[in-house]
mmCIF file of C-alpha atoms and ligand atoms in Angstrom:
data_model
loop_
_atom_site.group_PDB
_atom_site.id
_atom_site.type_symbol
_atom_site.label_atom_id
_atom_site.label_comp_id
_atom_site.label_asym_id
_atom_site.label_seq_id
_atom_site.Cartn_x
_atom_site.Cartn_y
_atom_site.Cartn_z
ATOM 1 C CA MET A 1 -43.931 -151.844 159.896
ATOM 2 C CA ASP A 2 -46.495 -153.453 157.796
ATOM 3 C CA PRO A 3 -45.434 -156.463 155.930
ATOM 4 C CA ILE A 4 -45.565 -154.728 152.512
ATOM 5 C CA THR A 5 -43.318 -152.071 154.395
ATOM 6 C CA LYS A 6 -41.141 -154.974 155.621
ATOM 7 C CA ALA A 7 -40.899 -156.774 151.850
ATOM 8 C CA ILE A 8 -39.583 -153.702 150.664
ATOM 9 C CA ARG A 9 -37.510 -152.429 153.091
ATOM 10 C CA ILE A 10 -35.614 -155.306 154.814
ATOM 11 C CA GLN A 11 -31.684 -155.724 153.544
ATOM 12 C CA THR A 12 -29.848 -158.288 154.721
ATOM 13 C CA GLU A 13 -26.311 -157.424 153.623
ATOM 14 C CA ARG A 14 -24.581 -154.125 152.430
ATOM 15 C CA THR A 15 -20.734 -154.533 151.586
ATOM 16 C CA ASN A 16 -18.640 -151.100 151.898
ATOM 17 C CA GLU A 17 -19.862 -149.506 148.857
ATOM 18 C CA MET A 18 -23.506 -148.729 151.008
ATOM 19 C CA GLU A 19 -24.859 -149.830 147.369
ATOM 20 C CA HIS A 20 -28.659 -149.014 148.219
ATOM 21 C CA SER A 21 -29.929 -152.536 146.127
ATOM 22 C CA THR A 22 -28.815 -155.442 147.868
ATOM 23 C CA PRO A 23 -26.042 -156.806 145.589
ATOM 24 C CA LEU A 24 -25.480 -160.296 144.566
ATOM 25 C CA PHE A 25 -23.464 -162.684 147.142
ATOM 26 C CA LEU A 26 -22.859 -165.342 144.323
ATOM 27 C CA THR A 27 -20.549 -167.369 146.386
ATOM 28 C CA SER A 28 -20.613 -171.077 147.155
ATOM 29 C CA SER A 29 -19.299 -170.355 151.024
ATOM 30 C CA PHE A 30 -17.689 -168.371 153.357
ATOM 31 C CA THR A 31 -14.555 -167.353 155.337
ATOM 32 C CA TYR A 32 -13.213 -166.736 158.216
ATOM 33 C CA ASN A 33 -10.543 -164.643 159.413
ATOM 34 C CA ASN A 34 -9.628 -167.319 162.320
ATOM 35 C CA ALA A 35 -9.920 -171.198 163.983
ATOM 36 C CA GLU A 36 -11.784 -169.741 167.050
ATOM 37 C CA ASP A 37 -14.290 -167.913 163.898
ATOM 38 C CA MET A 38 -14.387 -170.475 162.716
ATOM 39 C CA ARG A 39 -15.770 -172.718 165.256
ATOM 40 C CA ALA A 40 -18.234 -170.526 166.563
ATOM 41 C CA ALA A 41 -19.568 -169.897 163.194
ATOM 42 C CA PHE A 42 -20.475 -174.016 163.457
ATOM 43 C CA ALA A 43 -21.442 -174.278 166.891
ATOM 44 C CA ASP A 44 -25.160 -175.773 166.766
ATOM 45 C CA GLU A 45 -27.876 -172.112 167.041
ATOM 46 C CA ASN A 46 -25.432 -170.188 165.283
ATOM 47 C CA GLU A 47 -27.047 -168.765 162.123
ATOM 48 C CA ASP A 48 -24.065 -167.493 160.425
ATOM 49 C CA ASN A 49 -23.498 -168.062 157.119
ATOM 50 C CA ILE A 50 -21.067 -171.195 156.396
ATOM 51 C CA TYR A 51 -22.379 -172.541 152.611
ATOM 52 C CA SER A 52 -24.879 -171.768 150.794
ATOM 53 C CA ARG A 53 -26.403 -174.939 150.523
ATOM 54 C CA PHE A 54 -27.459 -173.866 154.561
ATOM 55 C CA SER A 55 -28.262 -169.902 153.989
ATOM 56 C CA ASN A 56 -26.542 -166.941 151.764
ATOM 57 C CA PRO A 57 -28.009 -163.304 152.624
ATOM 58 C CA ASN A 58 -29.420 -163.133 149.149
ATOM 59 C CA THR A 59 -31.764 -166.131 150.286
ATOM 60 C CA THR A 60 -32.277 -165.158 153.730
ATOM 61 C CA GLU A 61 -33.529 -161.755 152.611
ATOM 62 C CA PHE A 62 -36.126 -163.353 150.248
ATOM 63 C CA ILE A 63 -36.871 -165.826 152.758
ATOM 64 C CA ASP A 64 -37.260 -162.651 155.989
ATOM 65 C CA LYS A 65 -39.485 -161.169 153.185
ATOM 66 C CA MET A 66 -41.649 -164.420 153.004
ATOM 67 C CA VAL A 67 -42.305 -164.908 156.478
ATOM 68 C CA ALA A 68 -43.111 -160.856 157.371
ATOM 69 C CA LEU A 69 -45.672 -161.612 154.442
ATOM 70 C CA GLU A 70 -47.073 -164.617 155.709
ATOM 71 C CA GLY A 71 -47.064 -163.459 158.985
ATOM 72 C CA ALA A 72 -44.843 -166.452 160.069
ATOM 73 C CA GLU A 73 -42.270 -167.486 162.362
ATOM 74 C CA ALA A 74 -39.660 -168.452 160.159
ATOM 75 C CA GLY A 75 -38.593 -170.612 156.905
ATOM 76 C CA PHE A 76 -36.679 -171.574 154.478
ATOM 77 C CA ALA A 77 -35.808 -171.163 150.622
ATOM 78 C CA THR A 78 -36.292 -173.524 148.289
ATOM 79 C CA ALA A 79 -34.861 -174.412 144.412
ATOM 80 C CA SER A 80 -38.566 -174.740 143.293
ATOM 81 C CA GLY A 81 -42.053 -174.882 144.493
ATOM 82 C CA MET A 82 -41.695 -179.004 144.284
ATOM 83 C CA SER A 83 -38.502 -179.107 145.991
ATOM 84 C CA ALA A 84 -40.550 -177.097 149.437
ATOM 85 C CA VAL A 85 -43.366 -179.599 149.181
ATOM 86 C CA PHE A 86 -41.348 -182.527 149.130
ATOM 87 C CA SER A 87 -39.464 -180.865 151.880
ATOM 88 C CA SER A 88 -42.016 -180.273 153.631
ATOM 89 C CA PHE A 89 -42.924 -184.185 153.516
ATOM 90 C CA MET A 90 -39.575 -185.574 153.898
ATOM 91 C CA ALA A 91 -38.994 -184.161 157.057
ATOM 92 C CA LEU A 92 -41.915 -184.119 158.815
ATOM 93 C CA LEU A 93 -43.670 -188.072 158.354
ATOM 94 C CA LYS A 94 -42.080 -190.906 158.860
ATOM 95 C CA SER A 95 -42.914 -194.338 158.062
ATOM 96 C CA GLY A 96 -46.387 -195.828 159.129
ATOM 97 C CA ASP A 97 -47.793 -191.949 159.039
ATOM 98 C CA HIS A 98 -51.104 -190.956 157.095
ATOM 99 C CA LEU A 99 -51.495 -187.893 155.270
ATOM 100 C CA ILE A 100 -54.296 -186.128 153.821
ATOM 101 C CA SER A 101 -54.285 -184.585 150.501
ATOM 102 C CA CYS A 102 -57.933 -182.623 148.857
ATOM 103 C CA SER A 103 -57.539 -183.982 145.218
ATOM 104 C CA SER A 104 -57.382 -181.219 143.847
ATOM 105 C CA VAL A 105 -53.655 -180.791 144.318
ATOM 106 C CA PHE A 106 -50.948 -179.259 141.751
ATOM 107 C CA GLY A 107 -50.115 -182.370 139.369
ATOM 108 C CA SER A 108 -46.814 -182.563 140.374
ATOM 109 C CA THR A 109 -47.937 -182.590 144.068
ATOM 110 C CA VAL A 110 -50.366 -185.425 142.589
ATOM 111 C CA THR A 111 -47.186 -187.662 141.413
ATOM 112 C CA VAL A 112 -45.491 -187.040 144.831
ATOM 113 C CA LEU A 113 -47.890 -188.280 146.971
ATOM 114 C CA ASN A 114 -48.856 -191.471 144.892
ATOM 115 C CA LYS A 115 -45.902 -192.275 143.371
ATOM 116 C CA TYR A 116 -43.210 -191.429 145.756
ATOM 117 C CA LEU A 117 -45.038 -191.065 149.411
ATOM 118 C CA PRO A 118 -45.886 -194.450 149.438
ATOM 119 C CA LYS A 119 -42.203 -196.262 149.182
ATOM 120 C CA PHE A 120 -40.926 -194.398 152.491
ATOM 121 C CA GLY A 121 -44.470 -196.341 154.037
ATOM 122 C CA ILE A 122 -46.233 -193.153 154.312
ATOM 123 C CA GLU A 123 -49.846 -193.493 153.768
ATOM 124 C CA VAL A 124 -52.316 -190.898 151.892
ATOM 125 C CA SER A 125 -55.386 -190.468 150.955
ATOM 126 C CA TYR A 126 -57.443 -187.958 149.214
ATOM 127 C CA VAL A 127 -60.893 -185.938 150.287
ATOM 128 C CA ALA A 128 -62.557 -183.301 148.218
ATOM 129 C CA ALA A 129 -62.465 -179.320 148.258
ATOM 130 C CA ASP A 130 -66.148 -179.807 147.898
ATOM 131 C CA LYS A 131 -67.448 -181.775 150.184
ATOM 132 C CA PRO A 132 -65.723 -180.849 154.181
ATOM 133 C CA GLU A 133 -68.500 -182.440 156.003
ATOM 134 C CA GLU A 134 -66.630 -186.077 155.092
ATOM 135 C CA TRP A 135 -63.215 -185.179 156.267
ATOM 136 C CA GLU A 136 -63.325 -186.064 159.798
ATOM 137 C CA ALA A 137 -64.572 -189.075 158.625
ATOM 138 C CA ALA A 138 -60.955 -189.266 157.451
ATOM 139 C CA ILE A 139 -59.156 -188.320 160.179
ATOM 140 C CA LYS A 140 -56.982 -191.386 161.624
ATOM 141 C CA PRO A 141 -55.108 -192.194 164.574
ATOM 142 C CA ASN A 142 -51.521 -191.644 162.595
ATOM 143 C CA THR A 143 -52.795 -189.259 160.264
ATOM 144 C CA LYS A 144 -50.509 -186.285 161.085
ATOM 145 C CA MET A 145 -50.772 -183.613 157.936
ATOM 146 C CA LEU A 146 -54.059 -181.871 156.220
ATOM 147 C CA PHE A 147 -52.118 -180.490 152.595
ATOM 148 C CA LEU A 148 -54.713 -178.072 151.115
ATOM 149 C CA GLU A 149 -54.735 -175.879 148.338
ATOM 150 C CA THR A 150 -56.917 -172.624 147.895
ATOM 151 C CA PRO A 151 -58.105 -172.241 145.336
ATOM 152 C CA THR A 152 -57.596 -175.027 144.021
ATOM 153 C CA ASN A 153 -56.541 -175.820 140.385
ATOM 154 C CA PRO A 154 -57.621 -175.010 137.804
ATOM 155 C CA GLY A 155 -61.364 -175.293 139.318
ATOM 156 C CA LEU A 156 -60.927 -172.362 141.427
ATOM 157 C CA ASP A 157 -62.648 -173.822 143.862
ATOM 158 C CA ILE A 158 -62.120 -172.293 147.337
ATOM 159 C CA ILE A 159 -61.393 -175.063 150.885
ATOM 160 C CA ASP A 160 -62.565 -172.607 154.230
ATOM 161 C CA LEU A 161 -59.467 -172.578 155.862
ATOM 162 C CA GLU A 162 -61.303 -171.125 159.467
ATOM 163 C CA PHE A 163 -62.898 -175.270 158.889
ATOM 164 C CA ALA A 164 -59.544 -176.288 158.580
ATOM 165 C CA GLY A 165 -57.536 -174.777 160.711
ATOM 166 C CA GLN A 166 -60.209 -175.871 163.462
ATOM 167 C CA LEU A 167 -60.663 -178.998 162.314
ATOM 168 C CA THR A 168 -56.795 -180.212 162.215
ATOM 169 C CA LYS A 169 -56.678 -178.248 165.624
ATOM 170 C CA LYS A 170 -59.290 -180.488 167.450
ATOM 171 C CA HIS A 171 -57.323 -183.278 166.081
ATOM 172 C CA ASN A 172 -53.876 -182.152 166.682
ATOM 173 C CA ILE A 173 -52.874 -182.611 162.994
ATOM 174 C CA LEU A 174 -50.701 -179.926 160.659
ATOM 175 C CA LEU A 175 -52.695 -177.973 158.380
ATOM 176 C CA ASN A 176 -50.176 -177.000 155.352
ATOM 177 C CA VAL A 177 -51.068 -175.066 152.901
ATOM 178 C CA ASP A 178 -50.335 -174.446 148.957
ATOM 179 C CA ASN A 179 -50.618 -170.486 148.909
ATOM 180 C CA CYS A 180 -49.195 -170.174 145.336
ATOM 181 C CA PHE A 181 -51.714 -169.637 143.836
ATOM 182 C CA ALA A 182 -53.485 -166.639 146.095
ATOM 183 C CA THR A 183 -50.413 -165.279 147.175
ATOM 184 C CA PRO A 184 -49.711 -163.694 150.585
ATOM 185 C CA ILE A 185 -51.300 -160.678 149.172
ATOM 186 C CA CYS A 186 -54.491 -162.106 148.896
ATOM 187 C CA GLN A 187 -54.591 -164.330 151.514
ATOM 188 C CA THR A 188 -52.556 -165.441 154.901
ATOM 189 C CA PRO A 189 -53.535 -169.150 156.005
ATOM 190 C CA ILE A 190 -51.886 -168.616 159.218
ATOM 191 C CA GLN A 191 -54.439 -166.126 160.932
ATOM 192 C CA PHE A 192 -56.785 -169.309 159.781
ATOM 193 C CA GLY A 193 -54.676 -171.686 161.876
ATOM 194 C CA ALA A 194 -52.145 -173.018 159.058
ATOM 195 C CA ASP A 195 -48.694 -174.946 161.008
ATOM 196 C CA LEU A 196 -46.685 -174.106 157.454
ATOM 197 C CA ILE A 197 -47.216 -172.530 153.639
ATOM 198 C CA ILE A 198 -45.971 -173.727 151.182
ATOM 199 C CA HIS A 199 -45.177 -171.798 147.817
ATOM 200 C CA SER A 200 -43.947 -171.932 144.362
ATOM 201 C CA ALA A 201 -42.296 -168.711 144.188
ATOM 202 C CA THR A 202 -41.978 -169.521 139.872
ATOM 203 C CA LYS A 203 -45.530 -168.056 139.954
ATOM 204 C CA TRP A 204 -46.795 -164.849 140.563
ATOM 205 C CA LEU A 205 -43.815 -163.828 143.597
ATOM 206 C CA ASP A 206 -41.349 -164.128 140.714
ATOM 207 C CA GLY A 207 -44.460 -162.421 138.380
ATOM 208 C CA GLN A 208 -42.453 -162.183 135.445
ATOM 209 C CA GLY A 209 -41.321 -165.527 134.195
ATOM 210 C CA ARG A 210 -37.840 -166.207 134.831
ATOM 211 C CA VAL A 211 -36.898 -168.609 137.430
ATOM 212 C CA LEU A 212 -37.787 -170.817 139.618
ATOM 213 C CA GLY A 213 -38.054 -170.730 143.741
ATOM 214 C CA GLY A 214 -39.801 -172.049 145.941
ATOM 215 C CA ALA A 215 -40.446 -170.774 150.291
ATOM 216 C CA ILE A 216 -42.032 -172.807 153.555
ATOM 217 C CA VAL A 217 -42.829 -170.551 156.410
ATOM 218 C CA GLY A 218 -44.576 -171.381 159.252
ATOM 219 C CA LYS A 219 -43.902 -172.388 163.036
ATOM 220 C CA LYS A 220 -40.650 -172.457 164.226
ATOM 221 C CA GLU A 221 -39.911 -175.890 165.155
ATOM 222 C CA LEU A 222 -41.344 -177.143 162.254
ATOM 223 C CA ILE A 223 -39.300 -175.138 160.103
ATOM 224 C CA HIS A 224 -36.135 -176.197 161.891
ATOM 225 C CA GLU A 225 -36.601 -179.868 161.129
ATOM 226 C CA ILE A 226 -37.337 -178.745 157.249
ATOM 227 C CA TYR A 227 -34.233 -176.782 157.646
ATOM 228 C CA LEU A 228 -32.110 -179.781 158.724
ATOM 229 C CA PHE A 229 -33.659 -181.382 156.066
ATOM 230 C CA CYS A 230 -32.952 -179.158 153.413
ATOM 231 C CA ARG A 231 -29.306 -178.784 154.886
ATOM 232 C CA SER A 232 -28.302 -182.232 154.269
ATOM 233 C CA THR A 233 -29.787 -183.156 151.146
ATOM 234 C CA GLY A 234 -29.743 -180.012 148.959
ATOM 235 C CA PRO A 235 -32.974 -178.703 147.762
ATOM 236 C CA ALA A 236 -31.389 -174.954 148.417
ATOM 237 C CA LEU A 237 -32.514 -171.598 146.421
ATOM 238 C CA SER A 238 -29.435 -170.105 144.541
ATOM 239 C CA PRO A 239 -28.797 -166.648 145.089
ATOM 240 C CA PHE A 240 -28.949 -165.455 141.874
ATOM 241 C CA ASN A 241 -32.445 -166.531 142.114
ATOM 242 C CA ALA A 242 -33.069 -165.423 145.390
ATOM 243 C CA TRP A 243 -31.421 -161.972 144.541
ATOM 244 C CA ILE A 244 -34.319 -161.701 141.976
ATOM 245 C CA LEU A 245 -37.714 -162.659 144.458
ATOM 246 C CA SER A 246 -36.226 -160.775 146.520
ATOM 247 C CA LYS A 247 -36.547 -157.560 144.169
ATOM 248 C CA SER A 248 -40.078 -159.187 143.085
ATOM 249 C CA LEU A 249 -41.349 -159.024 146.239
ATOM 250 C CA GLU A 250 -41.034 -155.538 147.111
ATOM 251 C CA THR A 251 -43.204 -154.425 143.529
ATOM 252 C CA LEU A 252 -45.585 -157.815 144.535
ATOM 253 C CA ASP A 253 -48.808 -155.983 145.968
ATOM 254 C CA VAL A 254 -49.323 -153.376 143.203
ATOM 255 C CA ARG A 255 -48.450 -156.743 141.229
ATOM 256 C CA MET A 256 -51.080 -158.631 142.590
ATOM 257 C CA GLU A 257 -53.548 -155.651 143.099
ATOM 258 C CA ARG A 258 -53.962 -155.186 139.432
ATOM 259 C CA HIS A 259 -53.467 -159.011 138.173
ATOM 260 C CA ALA A 260 -56.858 -158.855 140.960
ATOM 261 C CA SER A 261 -58.788 -155.737 139.314
ATOM 262 C CA ASN A 262 -57.978 -157.031 135.465
ATOM 263 C CA ALA A 263 -59.351 -160.650 135.762
ATOM 264 C CA PHE A 264 -62.538 -158.959 138.136
ATOM 265 C CA HIS A 265 -63.490 -157.181 134.992
ATOM 266 C CA LEU A 266 -63.063 -160.066 132.316
ATOM 267 C CA ALA A 267 -65.000 -162.171 134.763
ATOM 268 C CA LYS A 268 -67.997 -159.860 134.765
ATOM 269 C CA ALA A 269 -67.493 -158.690 130.827
ATOM 270 C CA LEU A 270 -67.272 -162.715 129.943
ATOM 271 C CA GLU A 271 -70.034 -164.182 132.511
ATOM 272 C CA GLY A 272 -73.031 -164.924 130.160
ATOM 273 C CA HIS A 273 -70.915 -165.081 126.975
ATOM 274 C CA GLU A 274 -72.744 -167.055 124.819
ATOM 275 C CA GLN A 275 -70.186 -169.444 124.153
ATOM 276 C CA ILE A 276 -69.813 -170.394 127.945
ATOM 277 C CA ASN A 277 -71.524 -172.623 130.034
ATOM 278 C CA TRP A 278 -69.592 -171.511 133.183
ATOM 279 C CA LEU A 279 -67.476 -169.325 134.593
ATOM 280 C CA LYS A 280 -65.687 -169.143 137.865
ATOM 281 C CA TYR A 281 -63.905 -166.784 139.395
ATOM 282 C CA PRO A 282 -63.741 -166.083 143.621
ATOM 283 C CA PHE A 283 -65.338 -162.843 143.523
ATOM 284 C CA LEU A 284 -68.015 -163.018 141.476
ATOM 285 C CA PRO A 285 -71.601 -163.485 143.801
ATOM 286 C CA SER A 286 -72.505 -166.363 141.360
ATOM 287 C CA HIS A 287 -69.014 -168.647 142.335
ATOM 288 C CA PRO A 288 -70.355 -171.237 144.579
ATOM 289 C CA ASN A 289 -68.062 -170.439 147.641
ATOM 290 C CA TYR A 290 -68.282 -166.501 147.255
ATOM 291 C CA ALA A 291 -68.764 -166.680 150.964
ATOM 292 C CA ILE A 292 -65.880 -168.059 152.246
ATOM 293 C CA ALA A 293 -63.866 -166.200 149.130
ATOM 294 C CA ILE A 294 -64.349 -163.403 150.853
ATOM 295 C CA LYS A 295 -64.487 -163.956 154.681
ATOM 296 C CA GLN A 296 -60.437 -165.329 153.565
ATOM 297 C CA MET A 297 -59.555 -163.296 150.655
ATOM 298 C CA LYS A 298 -58.803 -159.700 150.290
ATOM 299 C CA ASN A 299 -59.411 -159.926 146.285
ATOM 300 C CA GLY A 300 -60.319 -162.751 143.952
ATOM 301 C CA GLY A 301 -56.643 -163.409 142.359
ATOM 302 C CA ALA A 302 -54.990 -163.764 139.033
ATOM 303 C CA LEU A 303 -57.111 -166.393 137.692
ATOM 304 C CA ILE A 304 -60.316 -167.208 135.854
ATOM 305 C CA ALA A 305 -61.589 -170.356 134.710
ATOM 306 C CA PHE A 306 -64.758 -171.010 132.001
ATOM 307 C CA ASP A 307 -66.555 -174.298 130.646
ATOM 308 C CA LEU A 308 -66.624 -173.499 125.893
ATOM 309 C CA LYS A 309 -70.010 -175.021 125.322
ATOM 310 C CA GLY A 310 -67.678 -176.065 122.795
ATOM 311 C CA GLY A 311 -65.968 -178.740 124.682
ATOM 312 C CA ILE A 312 -62.461 -179.987 123.637
ATOM 313 C CA GLU A 313 -62.700 -179.043 119.834
ATOM 314 C CA GLY A 314 -64.292 -175.028 121.073
ATOM 315 C CA GLY A 315 -60.824 -175.403 123.381
ATOM 316 C CA ARG A 316 -58.822 -175.937 120.479
ATOM 317 C CA ASN A 317 -59.825 -173.474 118.632
ATOM 318 C CA PHE A 318 -60.243 -171.030 121.339
ATOM 319 C CA LEU A 319 -56.138 -170.886 121.551
ATOM 320 C CA ASN A 320 -55.475 -171.989 117.715
ATOM 321 C CA ASN A 321 -58.031 -168.171 117.754
ATOM 322 C CA LEU A 322 -55.498 -166.342 120.505
ATOM 323 C CA LYS A 323 -53.760 -163.409 118.997
ATOM 324 C CA MET A 324 -52.024 -162.041 122.029
ATOM 325 C CA LEU A 325 -52.784 -164.569 125.128
ATOM 326 C CA SER A 326 -49.508 -166.385 126.031
ATOM 327 C CA LEU A 327 -49.655 -170.727 125.247
ATOM 328 C CA THR A 328 -47.529 -172.162 128.083
ATOM 329 C CA ALA A 329 -47.647 -174.386 130.743
ATOM 330 C CA ASN A 330 -46.848 -171.598 132.996
ATOM 331 C CA LEU A 331 -48.700 -169.081 134.611
ATOM 332 C CA GLY A 332 -48.080 -165.970 137.890
ATOM 333 C CA ASP A 333 -46.855 -163.745 135.016
ATOM 334 C CA THR A 334 -47.220 -159.889 133.747
ATOM 335 C CA ARG A 335 -48.214 -161.615 130.570
ATOM 336 C CA SER A 336 -51.761 -163.127 130.303
ATOM 337 C CA ILE A 337 -51.985 -167.093 129.442
ATOM 338 C CA ALA A 338 -54.009 -169.520 128.731
ATOM 339 C CA SER A 339 -54.570 -173.137 128.757
ATOM 340 C CA HIS A 340 -56.735 -175.481 127.249
ATOM 341 C CA PRO A 341 -56.076 -178.665 129.695
ATOM 342 C CA ALA A 342 -58.306 -181.295 127.940
ATOM 343 C CA SER A 343 -56.231 -180.380 124.676
ATOM 344 C CA THR A 344 -52.703 -179.826 126.210
ATOM 345 C CA THR A 345 -51.489 -180.380 129.444
ATOM 346 C CA HIS A 346 -53.944 -183.288 130.660
ATOM 347 C CA ALA A 347 -54.351 -184.476 127.325
ATOM 348 C CA LYS A 348 -52.366 -188.059 127.899
ATOM 349 C CA LEU A 349 -56.159 -188.940 130.983
ATOM 350 C CA SER A 350 -58.912 -190.476 129.949
ATOM 351 C CA GLU A 351 -62.347 -188.383 129.956
ATOM 352 C CA ALA A 352 -62.900 -190.012 133.084
ATOM 353 C CA ASP A 353 -59.825 -189.060 134.696
ATOM 354 C CA ARG A 354 -60.158 -185.939 133.284
ATOM 355 C CA LEU A 355 -63.489 -185.140 134.810
ATOM 356 C CA ALA A 356 -62.657 -186.912 138.270
ATOM 357 C CA VAL A 357 -60.545 -183.668 139.189
ATOM 358 C CA ASN A 358 -63.031 -181.534 137.258
ATOM 359 C CA ILE A 359 -61.409 -181.046 133.981
ATOM 360 C CA THR A 360 -64.516 -180.634 131.674
ATOM 361 C CA PRO A 361 -63.882 -181.386 127.786
ATOM 362 C CA GLY A 362 -64.466 -177.179 127.664
ATOM 363 C CA LEU A 363 -62.459 -175.791 130.462
ATOM 364 C CA ILE A 364 -60.485 -173.092 129.355
ATOM 365 C CA ARG A 365 -57.756 -171.383 132.385
ATOM 366 C CA ILE A 366 -56.709 -167.815 131.915
ATOM 367 C CA SER A 367 -53.953 -166.122 133.994
ATOM 368 C CA VAL A 368 -54.857 -162.870 133.459
ATOM 369 C CA GLY A 369 -51.445 -160.201 132.867
ATOM 370 C CA LEU A 370 -50.554 -157.033 133.447
ATOM 371 C CA GLU A 371 -51.298 -155.759 130.243
ATOM 372 C CA HIS A 372 -53.669 -153.471 129.464
ATOM 373 C CA LYS A 373 -57.730 -154.988 130.763
ATOM 374 C CA ASP A 374 -58.789 -153.973 127.298
ATOM 375 C CA ASP A 375 -56.141 -156.138 125.107
ATOM 376 C CA ILE A 376 -56.713 -158.751 126.442
ATOM 377 C CA LEU A 377 -60.885 -158.559 126.975
ATOM 378 C CA GLN A 378 -60.264 -158.159 122.756
ATOM 379 C CA ASP A 379 -58.245 -161.027 122.458
ATOM 380 C CA ILE A 380 -60.640 -163.499 123.959
ATOM 381 C CA LEU A 381 -63.773 -162.118 122.676
ATOM 382 C CA GLN A 382 -62.184 -162.201 119.175
ATOM 383 C CA ALA A 383 -61.155 -165.641 119.881
ATOM 384 C CA LEU A 384 -64.151 -166.045 121.200
ATOM 385 C CA ASP A 385 -66.492 -164.721 118.384
ATOM 386 C CA GLN A 386 -64.747 -167.230 115.792
ATOM 387 C CA ILE A 387 -65.045 -170.485 117.579
HETATM 388 C C1 LIG B 1 -46.496 -174.598 139.902
HETATM 389 C C2 LIG B 1 -47.325 -174.891 141.424
HETATM 390 C C3 LIG B 1 -46.338 -175.876 141.664
HETATM 391 C C4 LIG B 1 -44.645 -175.904 141.901
HETATM 392 O O1 LIG B 1 -43.891 -175.494 141.830
HETATM 393 P P1 LIG B 1 -42.478 -175.298 140.858
HETATM 394 O O2 LIG B 1 -41.983 -174.243 141.696
HETATM 395 O O3 LIG B 1 -42.779 -175.589 139.388
HETATM 396 O O4 LIG B 1 -41.924 -176.746 141.489
HETATM 397 C C5 LIG B 1 -46.606 -175.959 143.115
HETATM 398 N N1 LIG B 1 -47.694 -175.835 143.510
HETATM 399 C C6 LIG B 1 -48.958 -174.901 142.871
HETATM 400 C C7 LIG B 1 -49.900 -174.402 143.230
HETATM 401 C C8 LIG B 1 -48.165 -174.576 141.638
HETATM 402 O O5 LIG B 1 -48.657 -173.476 140.675
#
């Protein structure tokens, strides 16, 4: 069965009512008819539901669909993308280990890497997404994991997953990929050798800006370690959020197709606009990593980035001129969203620190939604015209 069909058809539980849509199992624990059944449920390799910190029919259904979509062996659902990121580090790394991350990863991930992992004696170093020829030299005898995000945020660089898979296999280190921006519809890093995949389900997996959630999928023995860590430390996804997210996965394929076709339309229409220095979209031949993008992605995804000639002031004016697009810190919604990192999310950093992570003064990132493509384009064009 195709993974797209599985994302629609996998159903863990029905009650005696035989409802068509999976019900919500709002329960913190599960009961037993007798002491023998209860003892069996607690036996080691048993997968019965015991307590919703460990598993629940709703969280199981969501993660089973994610495992199918990513082509993974197993998975665990978490309360947020960040709890997925943190749990994957804490369960698999120990004091004295070394982790290599690409430098352009999600902001809170950088905080975890810089502030929390060193507290536990885990060494972290960074490599540049656009200089893979330098990565091998960063590997040390104690390197245990390479952590990547592709496309990168907010610069939309594309990292060659096949290269990363071969490099990590050669040196026997784990490849952990945050696949949030591409989603499994657009890119499945396991096929290129990734051992673990992280998701913020808060973004396109929900796709409607309603709930927080996260997922970790990958090799069975690694997921077992992560499961044991999560079972004891408690970053479990709530059954309600899992119920929402599992329903959302049924439409992920059709939504991503429209997100990507809208984004491609906008990217082509805006490239070369007189207010814009450069525009990046992975499936435009002008993208510096176009050849890698078409090798490993099924479409260019839902994000476009461009640099305004007007710099900081131009970016601020652009946001203020928008009539329809939302100004919000989130992305991956049915509603198109514009952000100007230099004057908003990254305003506290110095210009030099921003440039070190490729945030130019005029950088605008658009999370392209599902509105009619002409309405999104019109709003952006009128906002550009009045800068
Ligand atoms: C949002 C995001 C996260 C964190 O996810 P939360 O659900 O907000 O905790 C991690 N990685 C990427 C790429 C993200 O965009």
